[in-house]
């Protein structure tokens, strides 16, 4: 575009002489000349001065004009264009520049006050700005009226895109960082303990093989599990306790991992609590010199359990291979004296057991690898009447003197019924006799009379609906349902141990223990103490944790009724009476595809005065309801338990 004046022009468009240019050069040193200041500031398309040697009124300028370029350069340009430089007057300059500006959509916008006199254009233009005029039809810059606005529009648009991209990248990086940190926190904090003791933790397995594993003893010092070294220096784990202890002790195997107490107490037995015990001098030395193996490592700690080997074997043999469980404990200390799950297995023949479990469906259905004492739950049947009796004595005044009209059946609004066993009808009957005869009518009626909250609270005070705290083992939670007052039928079923009620054998042994201990519930324990290789005590069980499950007065009344149940009961109970025992039977029915099956229960304690042992027996999944009652199936097991305990 023709923006710049190549030389000084007079009114007729001819060029001035070099003499005039010398005058112009003298004016460059005059700082008071505005034109010079403009030249010093630089000539740009946005701020340009067209000048002549006269002002707009035709008067001669006081100083000659400062040219932007000399004539020689102007002549050179003309030669390059192949045409002779023609002098231009002011009108020609204006016409040419307006045409160029119109073509490029530019307009002049004067910055100084006043306007240029078009009729007498003589002299110089005042300082003027050239701004780009954007066509109204520009689809990319709607509403922009100048080059500056278009530039700002483009700059802002590009900034928005850039900011949006940066935000997306930043959000992605932040999300990945949060995900990574969450992953690390989950495994390093939340799951740390579980992973450290996990049977699949290869670090523990590697460290375990470098430590001579500690032994496990019963309460009397009898060896239940120990490790020996083979000729090549590898460990061999032996289990002298046999099948009776299989589900309690578990097993440790590089092939089948680790279970039971072997797993839960692995850190003590193998001295392998994770990274802390792995990166030791001895461990690093063993990596450098693998031949030194286990013989150069220290021995693990040993466990001393509260179990009694003789009682454990007596209970296991009494079950005689039937599916079931026995738990016996000290009601005052909570120490578990026996914990039997039948059928059991021999950990020394683990390959054979695993092969049979995978190939023999009948054997696998017996679930020999499950510790039923703490992992299986059953409807407790009439043994739950011990809990209902305690709730009734606590919340219903004069219950002991009440006479019930036992009609043998309770009919509910929906047409369903609750019947006594064998549909017996007892007529007028008191509370003690109703407990002895195990009247479903009376105890179902008590369940409907008691508020749902009162019944549930009595069960929870005895340990239902809460985890059982015990070192070395995790017991499955027993359940007593939360019912509304309108659910009268479900309340009646819950009161007799049916419906949605379920309990582990350990839980029901705790119920019997609370009654025997004057209403005080003791949290169970199975680890008596831990010793190091030199028989120094590392830790031992502290004072038992107690809670009040029922008042002493209520516990005394329940205890008396459990004693009366044995002394005045059928011939099946007489054997227990001779052993100075007390308790309550239960026959819990459950439906299957081909009919009804039962679990046979007995819970009790001995001796009757100052009890030393409380226990629960369950024989599960029996077919004949009438023949396989608690009295016929569970009491004989209880008899063998008490016989051993009395004669030990």
Coordinates of C-alpha atoms in Angstrom, one line a residue:
X1 CA 0.0 0.0 0.0
X2 CA 1.1 3.6 -0.7
X3 CA 1.6 4.8 2.9
X4 CA 5.0 6.6 2.7
X5 CA 6.1 9.9 1.1
X6 CA 9.4 9.1 -0.6
X7 CA 10.6 12.7 -0.7
X8 CA 9.5 16.2 -0.3
X9 CA 7.0 17.4 -2.8
X10 CA 6.0 21.0 -3.7
X11 CA 2.6 22.1 -4.7
X12 CA 2.9 21.0 -8.3
X13 CA 4.3 17.6 -7.3
X14 CA 7.9 18.3 -8.4
X15 CA 10.8 17.3 -6.2
X16 CA 12.8 19.9 -4.3
X17 CA 16.5 20.3 -4.6
X18 CA 19.2 18.8 -2.4
X19 CA 19.6 22.2 -0.8
X20 CA 16.2 21.9 0.7
X21 CA 17.1 18.4 2.0
X22 CA 20.0 20.0 3.8
X23 CA 17.6 22.3 5.5
X24 CA 15.6 19.3 6.4
X25 CA 18.6 17.7 8.0
X26 CA 19.1 20.7 10.1
X27 CA 15.6 20.4 11.4
X28 CA 16.2 16.9 12.7
X29 CA 18.2 18.4 15.5
X30 CA 15.3 20.6 16.7
X31 CA 13.4 18.8 19.4
X32 CA 10.6 21.4 19.4
X33 CA 9.4 20.4 15.9
X34 CA 6.4 18.0 16.3
X35 CA 7.0 16.5 12.9
X36 CA 10.5 15.5 14.0
X37 CA 9.2 14.0 17.2
X38 CA 6.8 11.9 15.1
X39 CA 9.7 10.7 12.9
X40 CA 11.7 9.9 16.0
X41 CA 8.9 7.8 17.4
X42 CA 8.9 5.7 14.2
X43 CA 6.6 5.7 11.3
X44 CA 4.0 2.9 11.4
X45 CA 0.8 2.1 9.5
X46 CA -1.2 3.1 12.6
X47 CA 0.4 6.5 13.1
X48 CA 1.7 8.3 10.0
X49 CA 2.2 11.9 8.9
X50 CA 1.8 13.1 5.4
X51 CA 3.7 16.4 5.1
X52 CA 4.3 19.3 2.7
X53 CA 6.1 22.5 3.2
X54 CA 2.9 24.4 3.8
X55 CA 0.2 24.0 6.4
X56 CA -3.5 23.7 5.7
X57 CA -3.9 27.4 5.2
X58 CA -1.3 27.6 2.5
X59 CA 1.3 29.3 4.8
X60 CA 4.9 28.3 4.5
X61 CA 6.2 25.9 7.2
X62 CA 8.7 27.4 9.6
X63 CA 10.9 24.3 9.1
X64 CA 11.4 22.2 6.0
X65 CA 9.8 18.8 6.0
X66 CA 11.7 15.7 7.3
X67 CA 11.5 13.0 4.6
X68 CA 11.2 9.3 5.5
X69 CA 13.5 8.1 2.7
X70 CA 15.8 9.9 0.3
X71 CA 15.2 10.5 -3.4
X72 CA 17.8 8.0 -4.5
X73 CA 15.9 5.1 -3.0
X74 CA 12.7 6.5 -4.6
X75 CA 14.5 6.6 -8.0
X76 CA 15.8 3.1 -7.5
X77 CA 12.3 1.9 -6.8
X78 CA 11.0 3.6 -10.0
X79 CA 13.8 1.9 -12.0
X80 CA 12.9 -1.5 -10.6
X81 CA 9.2 -1.0 -11.6
X82 CA 10.4 0.0 -15.1
X83 CA 8.7 3.3 -15.1
X84 CA 9.6 6.9 -14.7
X85 CA 8.8 8.5 -11.4
X86 CA 6.0 11.0 -11.9
X87 CA 5.5 13.9 -9.6
X88 CA 2.2 13.7 -7.8
X89 CA 0.2 16.6 -6.4
X90 CA -1.8 16.4 -3.2
X91 CA -5.1 15.4 -4.9
X92 CA -3.4 12.6 -6.7
X93 CA -1.8 11.3 -3.5
X94 CA -5.2 11.5 -1.8
X95 CA -7.0 9.7 -4.6
X96 CA -4.4 7.0 -4.8
X97 CA -4.4 6.3 -1.1
X98 CA -8.2 6.3 -0.8
X99 CA -8.4 3.8 -3.6
X100 CA -5.8 1.6 -1.9
X101 CA -7.5 1.9 1.5
X102 CA -10.9 1.1 0.0
X103 CA -9.5 -2.0 -1.6
X104 CA -8.0 -3.2 1.7
X105 CA -11.0 -2.1 3.7
X106 CA -9.0 0.5 5.6
X107 CA -10.3 4.0 6.8
X108 CA -8.5 7.0 8.1
X109 CA -9.6 8.1 11.6
X110 CA -8.1 11.4 12.7
X111 CA -6.8 11.4 16.3
X112 CA -6.3 15.2 16.5
X113 CA -9.2 17.6 16.9
X114 CA -10.6 19.2 13.8
X115 CA -11.0 17.9 10.3
X116 CA -9.1 18.2 7.1
X117 CA -10.3 20.8 4.6
X118 CA -11.0 18.8 1.5
X119 CA -11.6 21.8 -0.7
X120 CA -8.2 23.3 -0.1
X121 CA -5.9 20.4 0.6
X122 CA -2.5 22.1 1.0
X123 CA 0.1 21.3 3.5
X124 CA 0.3 18.2 5.6
X125 CA -2.1 15.7 7.1
X126 CA -2.3 15.8 10.8
X127 CA -1.3 12.6 12.7
X128 CA -3.9 10.0 11.8
X129 CA -4.6 6.4 12.7
X130 CA -5.3 3.7 10.2
X131 CA -7.7 1.0 11.6
X132 CA -8.8 -2.1 9.8
X133 CA -12.5 -2.2 9.1
X134 CA -13.9 -5.7 9.3
X135 CA -16.6 -6.5 6.8
X136 CA -20.0 -7.2 8.5
X137 CA -20.2 -10.4 6.6
X138 CA -17.1 -12.0 8.3
X139 CA -18.4 -15.2 9.8
X140 CA -15.4 -15.7 12.1
X141 CA -15.5 -12.3 13.8
X142 CA -19.2 -11.2 14.1
X143 CA -19.5 -7.7 15.3
X144 CA -15.8 -6.9 15.2
X145 CA -15.2 -3.4 13.7
X146 CA -11.5 -3.1 13.6
X147 CA -8.2 -5.0 13.3
X148 CA -7.6 -4.6 17.0
X149 CA -11.0 -6.1 17.9
X150 CA -10.4 -9.0 15.4
X151 CA -7.0 -9.6 17.0
X152 CA -8.5 -9.5 20.5
X153 CA -11.3 -11.8 19.3
X154 CA -8.8 -14.3 17.8
X155 CA -6.5 -14.0 20.9
X156 CA -9.4 -14.6 23.3
X157 CA -10.6 -17.6 21.2
X158 CA -7.2 -19.2 21.1
X159 CA -6.8 -18.6 24.8
X160 CA -10.1 -20.3 25.5
X161 CA -9.1 -23.3 23.5
X162 CA -5.7 -23.4 25.1
X163 CA -7.1 -23.0 28.6
X164 CA -9.7 -25.7 27.9
X165 CA -7.0 -28.1 26.7
X166 CA -4.8 -27.3 29.7
X167 CA -7.8 -27.9 32.0
X168 CA -8.5 -31.2 30.3
X169 CA -4.9 -32.4 30.6
X170 CA -4.7 -31.1 34.2
X171 CA -7.9 -32.9 35.1
X172 CA -6.7 -36.1 33.6
X173 CA -3.4 -35.9 35.4
X174 CA -5.1 -35.0 38.6
X175 CA -7.6 -37.9 38.2
X176 CA -4.7 -40.4 37.5
X177 CA -2.8 -39.0 40.6
X178 CA -5.9 -39.4 42.8
X179 CA -6.5 -42.9 41.5
X180 CA -2.9 -43.9 42.1
X181 CA -2.9 -42.5 45.6
X182 CA -6.2 -44.2 46.4
X183 CA -4.9 -47.5 45.1
X184 CA -1.8 -47.1 47.3
X185 CA -3.7 -46.0 50.4
X186 CA -6.1 -48.9 50.0
X187 CA -3.4 -51.6 49.8
X188 CA -0.8 -49.9 52.1
X189 CA -3.2 -48.7 54.8
X190 CA -6.7 -50.2 54.6
X191 CA -5.6 -53.7 53.5
X192 CA -2.2 -53.7 55.1
X193 CA -2.9 -56.0 57.9
X194 CA -4.9 -58.4 55.8
X195 CA -2.3 -58.6 53.1
X196 CA 0.5 -59.0 55.6
X197 CA -1.1 -62.0 57.1
X198 CA -2.7 -63.3 53.9
X199 CA -2.0 -66.9 53.1
X200 CA -1.1 -65.9 49.6
X201 CA 1.6 -63.4 50.6
X202 CA 4.7 -64.8 49.0
X203 CA 7.0 -62.7 51.2
X204 CA 5.6 -64.4 54.3
X205 CA 6.0 -67.8 52.6
X206 CA 9.6 -67.1 51.7
X207 CA 10.4 -65.8 55.2
X208 CA 8.5 -68.8 56.7
X209 CA 10.7 -71.3 54.9
X210 CA 13.8 -69.6 56.4
X211 CA 12.6 -69.9 60.0
X212 CA 12.1 -73.1 62.0
X213 CA 8.4 -72.8 62.7
X214 CA 7.3 -72.7 66.3
X215 CA 5.3 -75.5 67.9
X216 CA 1.7 -75.5 69.2
X217 CA 0.8 -77.0 72.5
X218 CA -2.4 -77.6 74.4
X219 CA -3.1 -76.2 77.9
X220 CA -1.2 -79.1 79.5
X221 CA 1.9 -78.9 77.3
X222 CA 1.0 -81.7 74.9
X223 CA 2.3 -81.1 71.4
X224 CA -0.3 -80.6 68.8
X225 CA 1.9 -79.3 66.0
X226 CA 5.7 -79.1 65.5
X227 CA 8.3 -78.7 62.7
X228 CA 11.3 -80.9 62.1
X229 CA 14.1 -80.8 59.6
X230 CA 14.7 -83.3 56.9
X231 CA 18.1 -84.5 55.7
X232 CA 18.2 -81.8 53.0
X233 CA 17.4 -79.0 55.6
X234 CA 13.8 -78.5 54.5
X235 CA 11.0 -78.3 57.1
X236 CA 8.4 -81.0 57.8
X237 CA 5.3 -80.0 59.7
X238 CA 3.9 -82.7 61.9
X239 CA 0.5 -82.8 63.6
X240 CA 0.4 -85.3 66.5
X241 CA -3.1 -84.0 67.5
X242 CA -4.6 -85.9 64.6
X243 CA -8.0 -85.3 63.0
X244 CA -9.6 -83.9 66.1
X245 CA -7.5 -80.8 65.8
X246 CA -7.4 -80.5 62.0
X247 CA -10.0 -77.8 61.6
X248 CA -8.7 -75.8 64.5
X249 CA -5.0 -75.8 63.8
X250 CA -5.4 -75.8 60.0
X251 CA -2.3 -76.5 58.0
X252 CA 0.8 -74.8 56.5
X253 CA 1.9 -75.9 53.0
X254 CA 3.8 -74.3 50.2
X255 CA 1.4 -76.1 47.8
X256 CA -1.9 -75.4 49.5
X257 CA -1.1 -72.2 51.4
X258 CA -1.9 -71.9 55.1
X259 CA -5.2 -72.0 57.2
X260 CA -6.6 -72.1 60.7
X261 CA -4.4 -71.0 63.6
X262 CA -1.4 -71.7 61.5
X263 CA -2.5 -68.8 59.3
X264 CA -3.9 -66.4 61.9
X265 CA -0.8 -66.8 64.1
X266 CA 1.7 -67.1 61.3
X267 CA 3.6 -64.0 62.3
X268 CA 4.3 -65.5 65.7
X269 CA 5.0 -69.0 64.6
X270 CA 7.3 -68.1 61.7
X271 CA 8.6 -64.7 62.9
X272 CA 7.4 -63.3 59.5
X273 CA 5.5 -60.1 60.2
X274 CA 6.2 -58.8 56.7
X275 CA 9.1 -56.6 55.4
X276 CA 10.4 -55.7 58.9
X277 CA 11.5 -59.3 59.6
X278 CA 12.5 -60.1 56.0
X279 CA 15.3 -57.5 55.5
X280 CA 17.5 -58.7 58.4
X281 CA 21.2 -59.6 58.3
X282 CA 20.4 -63.3 58.5
X283 CA 17.8 -63.1 55.7
X284 CA 20.2 -61.2 53.4
X285 CA 23.0 -63.7 54.2
X286 CA 20.7 -66.5 53.2
X287 CA 20.0 -64.9 49.8
X288 CA 23.8 -64.6 49.3
X289 CA 24.4 -68.2 50.5
X290 CA 21.2 -70.2 50.0
X291 CA 22.9 -73.4 51.1
X292 CA 22.8 -72.3 54.8
X293 CA 19.0 -72.5 54.6
X294 CA 16.9 -72.8 57.6
X295 CA 19.6 -74.1 59.9
X296 CA 21.1 -70.6 60.2
X297 CA 17.8 -69.0 61.1
X298 CA 16.2 -68.5 64.5
X299 CA 13.2 -70.5 65.6
X300 CA 9.7 -69.0 65.7
X301 CA 7.6 -68.5 68.7
X302 CA 5.3 -71.2 70.1
X303 CA 1.6 -71.1 71.0
X304 CA 0.1 -72.5 74.1
X305 CA -3.6 -73.0 73.6
X306 CA -6.4 -73.3 76.1
X307 CA -7.6 -76.5 74.6
X308 CA -7.6 -79.8 76.5
X309 CA -6.5 -82.6 74.3
X310 CA -8.4 -85.3 76.2
X311 CA -11.7 -83.3 76.1
X312 CA -11.2 -82.5 72.4
X313 CA -10.7 -86.1 71.5
X314 CA -13.6 -87.3 73.6
X315 CA -16.0 -84.8 71.9
X316 CA -14.7 -85.7 68.4
X317 CA -15.1 -89.4 69.0
X318 CA -18.6 -88.8 70.5
X319 CA -19.7 -87.3 67.2
X320 CA -18.5 -90.5 65.5
X321 CA -18.0 -88.9 62.1
X322 CA -21.4 -87.3 61.9
X323 CA -21.6 -83.7 60.7
X324 CA -21.7 -81.4 63.7
X325 CA -19.7 -79.5 66.3
X326 CA -18.9 -79.2 70.0
X327 CA -17.7 -76.1 71.9
X328 CA -16.8 -76.3 75.6
X329 CA -15.5 -73.3 77.6
X330 CA -14.7 -72.2 81.1
X331 CA -17.7 -69.9 82.0
X332 CA -15.6 -67.8 84.3
X333 CA -12.6 -67.1 82.2
X334 CA -13.9 -67.7 78.6
X335 CA -11.1 -70.1 77.9
X336 CA -12.1 -72.6 75.2
X337 CA -11.6 -76.1 76.4
X338 CA -12.7 -77.9 73.3
X339 CA -13.6 -76.9 69.8
X340 CA -14.5 -79.8 67.6
X341 CA -15.7 -79.8 64.0
X342 CA -16.8 -83.1 62.4
X343 CA -15.8 -84.6 60.1
X344 CA -12.2 -83.5 60.5
X345 CA -9.1 -84.2 58.5
X346 CA -5.4 -85.0 59.0
X347 CA -3.1 -82.2 58.0
X348 CA -0.3 -84.7 57.6
X349 CA -2.2 -86.3 54.7
X350 CA -3.1 -83.1 53.1
X351 CA -2.5 -84.2 49.5
X352 CA -4.8 -87.2 50.0
X353 CA -7.5 -85.0 51.6
X354 CA -7.4 -82.4 48.8
X355 CA -7.5 -85.1 46.1
X356 CA -10.5 -86.8 47.7
X357 CA -12.3 -83.5 48.2
X358 CA -11.9 -82.7 44.5
X359 CA -13.0 -86.1 43.3
X360 CA -15.5 -87.5 45.8
X361 CA -18.7 -85.4 45.8
X362 CA -20.1 -87.1 48.9
X363 CA -17.0 -86.4 50.8
X364 CA -16.8 -82.8 49.6
X365 CA -20.5 -82.3 50.7
X366 CA -19.5 -83.1 54.3
X367 CA -17.2 -80.0 54.2
X368 CA -14.3 -81.5 56.2
X369 CA -12.1 -78.5 55.8
X370 CA -14.6 -76.1 57.5
X371 CA -14.4 -75.3 61.2
X372 CA -18.2 -75.6 61.9
X373 CA -17.7 -74.3 65.5
X374 CA -17.1 -70.8 64.3
X375 CA -17.9 -70.7 60.5
X376 CA -21.3 -72.5 60.4
X377 CA -24.6 -71.1 61.7
X378 CA -27.8 -73.1 62.5
X379 CA -31.3 -72.4 63.7
X380 CA -30.8 -73.0 67.5
X381 CA -34.3 -74.4 68.0
X382 CA -35.5 -74.8 71.6
X383 CA -32.1 -73.9 73.0
X384 CA -33.1 -70.3 72.2
X385 CA -35.8 -70.7 74.8
X386 CA -33.1 -70.0 77.4
X387 CA -32.8 -66.5 75.9
X388 CA -36.6 -66.0 75.7
X389 CA -36.9 -67.2 79.3
X390 CA -34.4 -64.6 80.4
X391 CA -36.1 -61.8 78.5
X392 CA -39.5 -62.8 79.9
X393 CA -38.2 -62.9 83.5
X394 CA -36.6 -59.5 83.0
X395 CA -39.6 -57.7 81.4
X396 CA -42.8 -59.5 82.4
X397 CA -43.8 -59.1 86.1
X398 CA -45.0 -62.2 88.0
X399 CA -44.2 -64.4 85.0
X400 CA -43.0 -67.3 87.3
X401 CA -46.5 -67.6 88.9
X402 CA -48.5 -67.3 85.7
X403 CA -50.5 -70.3 84.5
X404 CA -50.8 -70.8 80.7
X405 CA -53.5 -72.7 78.9
X406 CA -51.4 -74.7 76.4
X407 CA -53.7 -75.6 73.5
X408 CA -50.9 -77.2 71.6
X409 CA -51.1 -74.7 68.7
X410 CA -51.0 -71.0 67.9
X411 CA -52.9 -69.9 64.8
X412 CA -51.9 -66.7 63.2
X413 CA -54.0 -64.3 61.1
X414 CA -52.6 -65.5 57.8
X415 CA -53.7 -69.1 58.6
X416 CA -50.3 -70.5 59.5
X417 CA -49.8 -72.3 62.8
X418 CA -47.1 -72.9 65.4
X419 CA -47.4 -76.4 67.0
X420 CA -45.9 -78.2 69.9
X421 CA -43.5 -81.1 69.1
X422 CA -45.6 -84.1 68.0
X423 CA -48.7 -81.8 68.4
X424 CA -48.7 -82.3 72.2
X425 CA -51.4 -80.4 74.2
X426 CA -50.4 -79.6 77.8
X427 CA -53.4 -77.7 79.0
X428 CA -52.8 -75.6 82.1
X429 CA -49.1 -75.3 82.7
X430 CA -46.7 -73.1 84.6
X431 CA -43.5 -71.5 83.3
X432 CA -41.1 -74.1 84.8
X433 CA -43.0 -77.0 83.4
X434 CA -43.4 -75.3 80.1
X435 CA -39.6 -75.0 80.0
X436 CA -39.1 -78.6 80.9
X437 CA -41.6 -79.9 78.3
X438 CA -40.3 -77.3 75.8
X439 CA -43.7 -75.9 75.0
X440 CA -43.7 -74.0 71.7
X441 CA -47.2 -72.7 72.6
X442 CA -46.0 -71.0 75.8
X443 CA -42.7 -69.6 74.6
X444 CA -44.3 -68.6 71.3
X445 CA -46.9 -66.7 73.3
X446 CA -44.1 -65.0 75.3
X447 CA -42.4 -64.0 72.1
X448 CA -45.6 -62.3 71.0
X449 CA -46.2 -60.7 74.4
X450 CA -42.6 -59.3 74.7
X451 CA -41.9 -56.2 72.6
X452 CA -39.7 -56.9 69.7
X453 CA -37.0 -54.6 71.1
X454 CA -37.0 -56.4 74.4
X455 CA -36.5 -59.8 72.8
X456 CA -33.8 -58.5 70.5
X457 CA -32.0 -56.7 73.3
X458 CA -31.9 -59.9 75.4
X459 CA -30.3 -61.8 72.4
X460 CA -27.8 -59.0 71.7
X461 CA -26.8 -58.8 75.4
X462 CA -25.8 -62.5 75.1
X463 CA -23.6 -61.8 72.0
X464 CA -26.0 -62.0 68.9
X465 CA -25.6 -59.4 66.1
X466 CA -22.0 -58.6 67.1
X467 CA -18.6 -60.0 66.1
X468 CA -17.0 -62.3 68.7
X469 CA -13.6 -60.9 69.8
X470 CA -11.0 -63.7 70.0
X471 CA -7.3 -63.7 69.3
X472 CA -6.4 -66.1 66.5
X473 CA -9.9 -66.7 65.2
X474 CA -12.7 -64.9 63.5
X475 CA -16.1 -66.3 64.3
X476 CA -19.1 -65.8 62.1
X477 CA -21.7 -63.5 63.5
X478 CA -24.9 -65.0 65.0
X479 CA -28.1 -63.3 64.0
X480 CA -31.3 -62.3 65.7
X481 CA -33.6 -60.4 63.4
X482 CA -34.9 -56.9 63.9
X483 CA -38.7 -57.2 63.9
X484 CA -41.7 -54.9 64.1
X485 CA -44.5 -55.3 66.5
X486 CA -46.9 -56.2 63.7
X487 CA -44.8 -59.3 62.8
X488 CA -46.3 -61.4 65.6
X489 CA -45.7 -64.7 63.8
X490 CA -42.0 -63.9 63.2
X491 CA -41.7 -62.8 66.9
X492 CA -43.2 -66.2 68.0
X493 CA -40.8 -68.1 65.7
X494 CA -37.8 -66.1 66.9
X495 CA -38.7 -66.9 70.5
X496 CA -38.4 -70.6 69.9
X497 CA -35.2 -70.4 67.8
X498 CA -36.8 -70.7 64.3
X499 CA -37.4 -68.3 61.5
X500 CA -34.5 -65.9 60.8
X501 CA -32.6 -66.7 64.0
X502 CA -29.2 -68.3 63.4
X503 CA -26.2 -69.1 65.7
X504 CA -22.8 -70.7 65.8
X505 CA -22.1 -73.5 68.3
X506 CA -19.6 -71.1 69.9
X507 CA -22.4 -68.5 70.4
X508 CA -24.7 -71.0 72.1
X509 CA -21.9 -72.2 74.4
X510 CA -21.5 -68.5 75.4
X511 CA -25.2 -68.4 76.2
X512 CA -24.9 -71.4 78.5
X513 CA -21.7 -69.9 80.0
X514 CA -23.4 -66.6 80.8
X515 CA -26.2 -68.4 82.7
X516 CA -23.6 -70.5 84.6
X517 CA -21.6 -67.3 85.4
X518 CA -24.4 -65.5 87.2
X519 CA -25.4 -63.5 84.1
X520 CA -21.9 -62.3 83.2
X521 CA -20.9 -62.9 79.6
X522 CA -17.1 -63.6 79.1
X523 CA -15.5 -63.1 75.7
X524 CA -13.9 -66.4 74.7
X525 CA -10.2 -67.0 74.1
X526 CA -8.1 -69.9 72.6
X527 CA -4.6 -68.5 72.9
X528 CA -3.3 -68.9 76.5
X529 CA 0.2 -67.6 76.0
X530 CA 3.1 -67.2 73.5
X531 CA 6.6 -68.2 74.3
X532 CA 9.9 -67.9 72.4
X533 CA 12.4 -70.7 71.6
X534 CA 13.8 -70.4 75.2
X535 CA 10.4 -70.8 76.7
X536 CA 10.3 -67.1 77.8
X537 CA 6.7 -65.8 77.8
X538 CA 6.3 -63.2 75.0
X539 CA 2.7 -62.5 75.7
X540 CA -0.3 -64.1 77.5
X541 CA -4.0 -63.6 77.7
X542 CA -5.0 -60.9 80.1
X543 CA -8.1 -60.5 82.2
X544 CA -11.2 -61.7 80.4
X545 CA -13.6 -59.1 79.0
X546 CA -16.9 -59.2 80.8
X547 CA -20.3 -57.8 80.1
X548 CA -23.6 -58.1 82.0
X549 CA -26.0 -60.2 79.9
X550 CA -28.7 -60.5 82.6
X551 CA -29.0 -59.7 86.2
X552 CA -27.8 -62.2 88.8
X553 CA -31.4 -62.8 89.9
X554 CA -32.6 -63.7 86.4
X555 CA -29.5 -65.8 85.8
X556 CA -30.2 -67.8 89.0
X557 CA -33.8 -68.5 88.0
X558 CA -32.8 -69.6 84.5
X559 CA -30.0 -71.8 86.0
X560 CA -32.5 -73.5 88.3
X561 CA -34.8 -74.3 85.5
X562 CA -32.0 -75.8 83.4
X563 CA -31.1 -78.0 86.4
X564 CA -34.7 -79.0 86.9
X565 CA -35.0 -79.8 83.2
X566 CA -32.3 -82.5 83.7
X567 CA -33.3 -83.9 87.1
X568 CA -37.0 -84.2 86.3
X569 CA -36.8 -84.9 82.6
X570 CA -37.1 -88.1 80.6
X571 CA -34.7 -91.0 80.8
X572 CA -32.4 -89.4 78.3
X573 CA -31.7 -86.7 80.8
X574 CA -31.0 -89.0 83.7
X575 CA -27.5 -89.8 82.5
X576 CA -26.7 -86.1 82.7
X577 CA -28.2 -85.8 86.1
X578 CA -25.8 -88.5 87.4
X579 CA -22.9 -86.4 86.0
X580 CA -24.3 -83.3 87.9
X581 CA -25.0 -81.6 84.6
X582 CA -27.8 -79.1 83.5
X583 CA -29.0 -77.9 80.2
X584 CA -31.7 -77.6 77.5
X585 CA -32.3 -79.6 74.3
X586 CA -33.3 -78.2 71.0
X587 CA -34.6 -79.7 67.7
X588 CA -34.4 -77.1 64.9
X589 CA -36.4 -78.0 61.8
X590 CA -35.6 -76.7 58.3
X591 CA -37.2 -77.3 55.0
X592 CA -35.4 -79.0 52.1
X593 CA -36.5 -80.1 48.6
X594 CA -37.6 -83.5 49.7
X595 CA -39.1 -82.6 53.0
X596 CA -38.0 -81.5 56.5
X597 CA -34.7 -82.1 58.2
X598 CA -33.4 -81.2 61.7
X599 CA -30.4 -80.0 63.7
X600 CA -30.2 -81.7 67.1
X601 CA -28.9 -79.4 69.9
X602 CA -28.0 -79.5 73.6
X603 CA -26.5 -76.6 75.6
X604 CA -25.6 -76.9 79.2
X605 CA -23.1 -76.6 82.0
X606 CA -21.6 -78.7 84.9
X607 CA -21.4 -79.1 87.7
X608 CA -24.7 -77.7 88.8
X609 CA -23.2 -75.7 91.6
X610 CA -20.2 -73.6 90.8
X611 CA -20.0 -74.6 87.1
X612 CA -16.6 -75.3 85.6
X613 CA -17.6 -76.0 82.0
X614 CA -20.3 -74.7 79.7
X615 CA -20.9 -76.3 76.3
X616 CA -22.9 -76.6 73.2
X617 CA -23.5 -79.6 71.0
X618 CA -25.0 -79.7 67.5
X619 CA -25.5 -82.7 65.3
X620 CA -26.6 -81.3 61.9
X621 CA -28.7 -82.3 59.0
X622 CA -30.6 -85.3 60.3
X623 CA -33.4 -86.8 58.3
X624 CA -36.0 -88.4 60.7
X625 CA -37.5 -85.5 62.7
X626 CA -39.1 -87.8 65.4
X627 CA -36.1 -90.0 65.9
X628 CA -33.3 -87.4 65.6
X629 CA -34.2 -85.0 68.4
X630 CA -31.8 -83.2 70.6
X631 CA -32.5 -85.6 73.4
X632 CA -31.6 -88.6 71.2
X633 CA -28.7 -87.3 69.2
X634 CA -27.1 -84.4 71.2
X635 CA -27.4 -85.6 74.8
X636 CA -25.2 -88.7 74.3
X637 CA -22.5 -86.5 73.0
X638 CA -22.9 -84.2 76.0
X639 CA -22.7 -87.3 78.3
X640 CA -19.3 -88.3 76.9
X641 CA -18.0 -84.8 77.4
X642 CA -19.1 -84.6 81.0
X643 CA -17.9 -88.1 81.7
X644 CA -14.4 -87.2 80.6
X645 CA -14.5 -83.9 82.5
X646 CA -15.6 -85.5 85.7
X647 CA -13.0 -88.3 85.5
X648 CA -10.1 -86.3 84.1

